[in-house]
Amino acid sequence: MEKKASDIQKERIKELEDKANLLLGKCDVLTLASINEKGYPRICALSKLKAEDFKDIYFVTSKRSHLNGKATHFENNPRASVCYTLEGDSVTLIGDVEFIEDKAFQLQLWNEADRKFFPKGIDDPKFRLLKFHTIEATFWIEGKFRTCKYK
């Protein structure tokens, strides 16, 4: 029996998503864009803390600046973009950032190497755990291009 076009499309998307997840596993540093107080994008390179897949990615940042730091940006506007790339392949994500306040989860993700930035660990007043949730992904992997929407 011949496959339906919709089934072929689903298989192609699944293949790209799987490759995007493999690529993410190889990338330790990603770019995260916030919207600053003047409405312009501000891009930073950040170490990836945790990611089960490209749909939910965790980062740690600091609430050092009350005026123009990314924590302040996300307090004012949760819209964000993440990008990662390696050897000509790339994934660009659009989504929202939320602050994770759950202390047990923060402790679970805590990296002792971050103590140099946050001497009091997760109880440091400047410590912020961010969760980026993808609503749209654009894949450029092995010469294949596709944009997919997620909820």
Coordinates of C-alpha atoms in Angstrom, one line a residue:
M1 CA 0.0 0.0 0.0
E2 CA 1.3 3.4 -0.9
K3 CA 1.9 6.0 1.8
K4 CA -0.3 9.1 2.0
A5 CA 1.4 12.4 1.3
S6 CA 0.5 13.5 4.9
D7 CA 2.3 10.5 6.3
I8 CA 5.3 11.2 4.2
Q9 CA 5.4 14.8 5.5
K10 CA 5.1 13.6 9.1
E11 CA 8.0 11.3 8.6
R12 CA 10.1 14.0 7.1
I13 CA 9.3 16.4 9.9
K14 CA 10.0 13.7 12.5
E15 CA 13.4 13.0 10.8
L16 CA 14.3 16.8 11.0
E17 CA 13.2 17.0 14.6
D18 CA 15.3 14.0 15.6
K19 CA 18.3 15.5 13.8
A20 CA 17.6 18.8 15.5
N21 CA 17.7 17.1 18.9
L22 CA 21.0 15.3 18.0
L23 CA 22.4 18.7 17.0
L24 CA 21.3 20.3 20.2
G25 CA 23.0 17.5 22.2
K26 CA 26.3 18.5 20.5
C27 CA 25.9 22.2 21.2
D28 CA 26.9 23.4 24.7
V29 CA 26.5 27.1 23.9
L30 CA 23.4 28.6 22.3
T31 CA 22.3 32.1 21.5
L32 CA 19.3 33.5 23.3
A33 CA 17.6 36.7 22.1
S34 CA 15.4 38.9 24.3
I35 CA 13.6 42.1 23.5
N36 CA 15.2 45.1 25.3
E37 CA 13.5 48.1 26.8
K38 CA 13.6 50.0 23.5
G39 CA 12.0 47.1 21.6
Y40 CA 15.1 45.8 19.9
P41 CA 16.4 42.3 20.0
R42 CA 19.4 41.6 22.3
I43 CA 21.3 38.4 21.6
C44 CA 23.5 36.6 24.1
A45 CA 25.5 33.4 24.0
L46 CA 24.6 31.2 27.0
S47 CA 25.5 27.8 28.1
K48 CA 22.7 25.3 27.8
L49 CA 21.8 23.9 31.3
K50 CA 19.4 21.2 30.2
A51 CA 17.3 20.2 27.3
E52 CA 15.3 17.0 26.8
D53 CA 14.7 18.2 23.3
F54 CA 14.5 21.4 21.3
K55 CA 11.0 22.2 22.6
D56 CA 12.1 23.0 26.2
I57 CA 15.6 24.4 27.0
Y58 CA 16.8 25.6 30.4
F59 CA 19.3 28.3 31.0
V60 CA 20.7 30.1 34.1
T61 CA 21.1 33.8 34.2
S62 CA 21.7 36.6 36.7
K63 CA 19.5 39.4 37.8
R64 CA 22.4 41.8 38.0
S65 CA 21.0 44.7 36.1
H66 CA 17.7 46.2 36.9
L67 CA 17.8 48.3 33.7
N68 CA 18.9 46.2 30.7
G69 CA 19.8 42.7 31.5
K70 CA 18.0 39.7 30.0
A71 CA 16.3 38.8 33.2
T72 CA 14.7 42.2 33.2
H73 CA 13.8 41.9 29.5
F74 CA 12.0 38.6 30.1
E75 CA 10.2 40.0 33.1
N76 CA 8.8 42.7 30.8
N77 CA 8.4 40.6 27.7
P78 CA 8.6 36.8 27.7
R79 CA 9.1 36.5 23.9
A80 CA 12.4 35.1 22.9
S81 CA 14.4 33.3 20.2
V82 CA 17.1 30.6 20.5
C83 CA 19.5 29.5 17.9
Y84 CA 22.1 26.8 17.7
T85 CA 24.4 25.7 14.9
L86 CA 27.2 23.3 14.1
E87 CA 29.0 22.4 10.9
G88 CA 26.5 24.2 8.6
D89 CA 23.4 22.9 10.2
S90 CA 21.2 25.2 12.3
V91 CA 18.0 25.4 14.2
T92 CA 16.2 28.7 15.0
L93 CA 13.5 28.7 17.6
I94 CA 10.8 31.2 18.6
G95 CA 9.0 30.9 21.9
D96 CA 8.5 32.2 25.4
V97 CA 10.7 32.3 28.5
E98 CA 9.4 31.7 31.9
F99 CA 11.2 31.9 35.3
I100 CA 11.3 28.6 37.2
E101 CA 10.7 29.4 40.9
D102 CA 10.4 25.7 42.1
K103 CA 13.4 25.3 44.5
A104 CA 13.4 21.5 44.2
F105 CA 13.7 21.7 40.4
Q106 CA 16.3 24.5 40.7
L107 CA 18.3 22.3 43.0
Q108 CA 17.9 19.4 40.6
L109 CA 19.4 21.4 37.8
W110 CA 22.0 23.3 39.9
N111 CA 25.6 23.2 38.6
E112 CA 28.2 23.7 41.3
A113 CA 30.4 25.5 38.7
D114 CA 27.9 28.3 38.8
R115 CA 28.7 29.0 42.5
K116 CA 31.4 31.5 41.3
F117 CA 28.5 33.6 39.9
F118 CA 26.0 32.8 42.6
P119 CA 27.8 32.3 46.0
K120 CA 24.6 31.4 47.8
G121 CA 23.6 28.8 45.1
I122 CA 19.9 28.7 44.2
D123 CA 19.2 31.0 47.2
D124 CA 21.3 33.8 45.7
P125 CA 19.1 36.8 45.1
K126 CA 20.5 37.2 41.6
F127 CA 20.0 33.5 40.5
R128 CA 17.4 33.0 37.8
L129 CA 16.5 29.7 36.1
L130 CA 14.9 30.3 32.7
K131 CA 12.8 27.8 30.7
F132 CA 12.5 28.5 27.0
H133 CA 9.5 26.8 25.4
T134 CA 9.4 26.6 21.6
I135 CA 6.3 27.6 19.6
E136 CA 8.0 27.6 16.2
A137 CA 11.2 26.0 14.9
T138 CA 13.0 26.6 11.6
F139 CA 15.4 23.8 10.7
W140 CA 18.3 23.9 8.2
I141 CA 19.8 20.5 8.5
E142 CA 21.7 18.6 5.8
G143 CA 20.4 21.0 3.2
K144 CA 16.7 20.5 4.2
F145 CA 14.7 23.6 5.2
R146 CA 11.4 23.6 7.1
T147 CA 9.5 25.7 9.6
C148 CA 7.1 24.0 12.0
K149 CA 4.7 25.4 14.5
Y150 CA 4.2 23.9 18.0
K151 CA 1.9 24.7 20.9

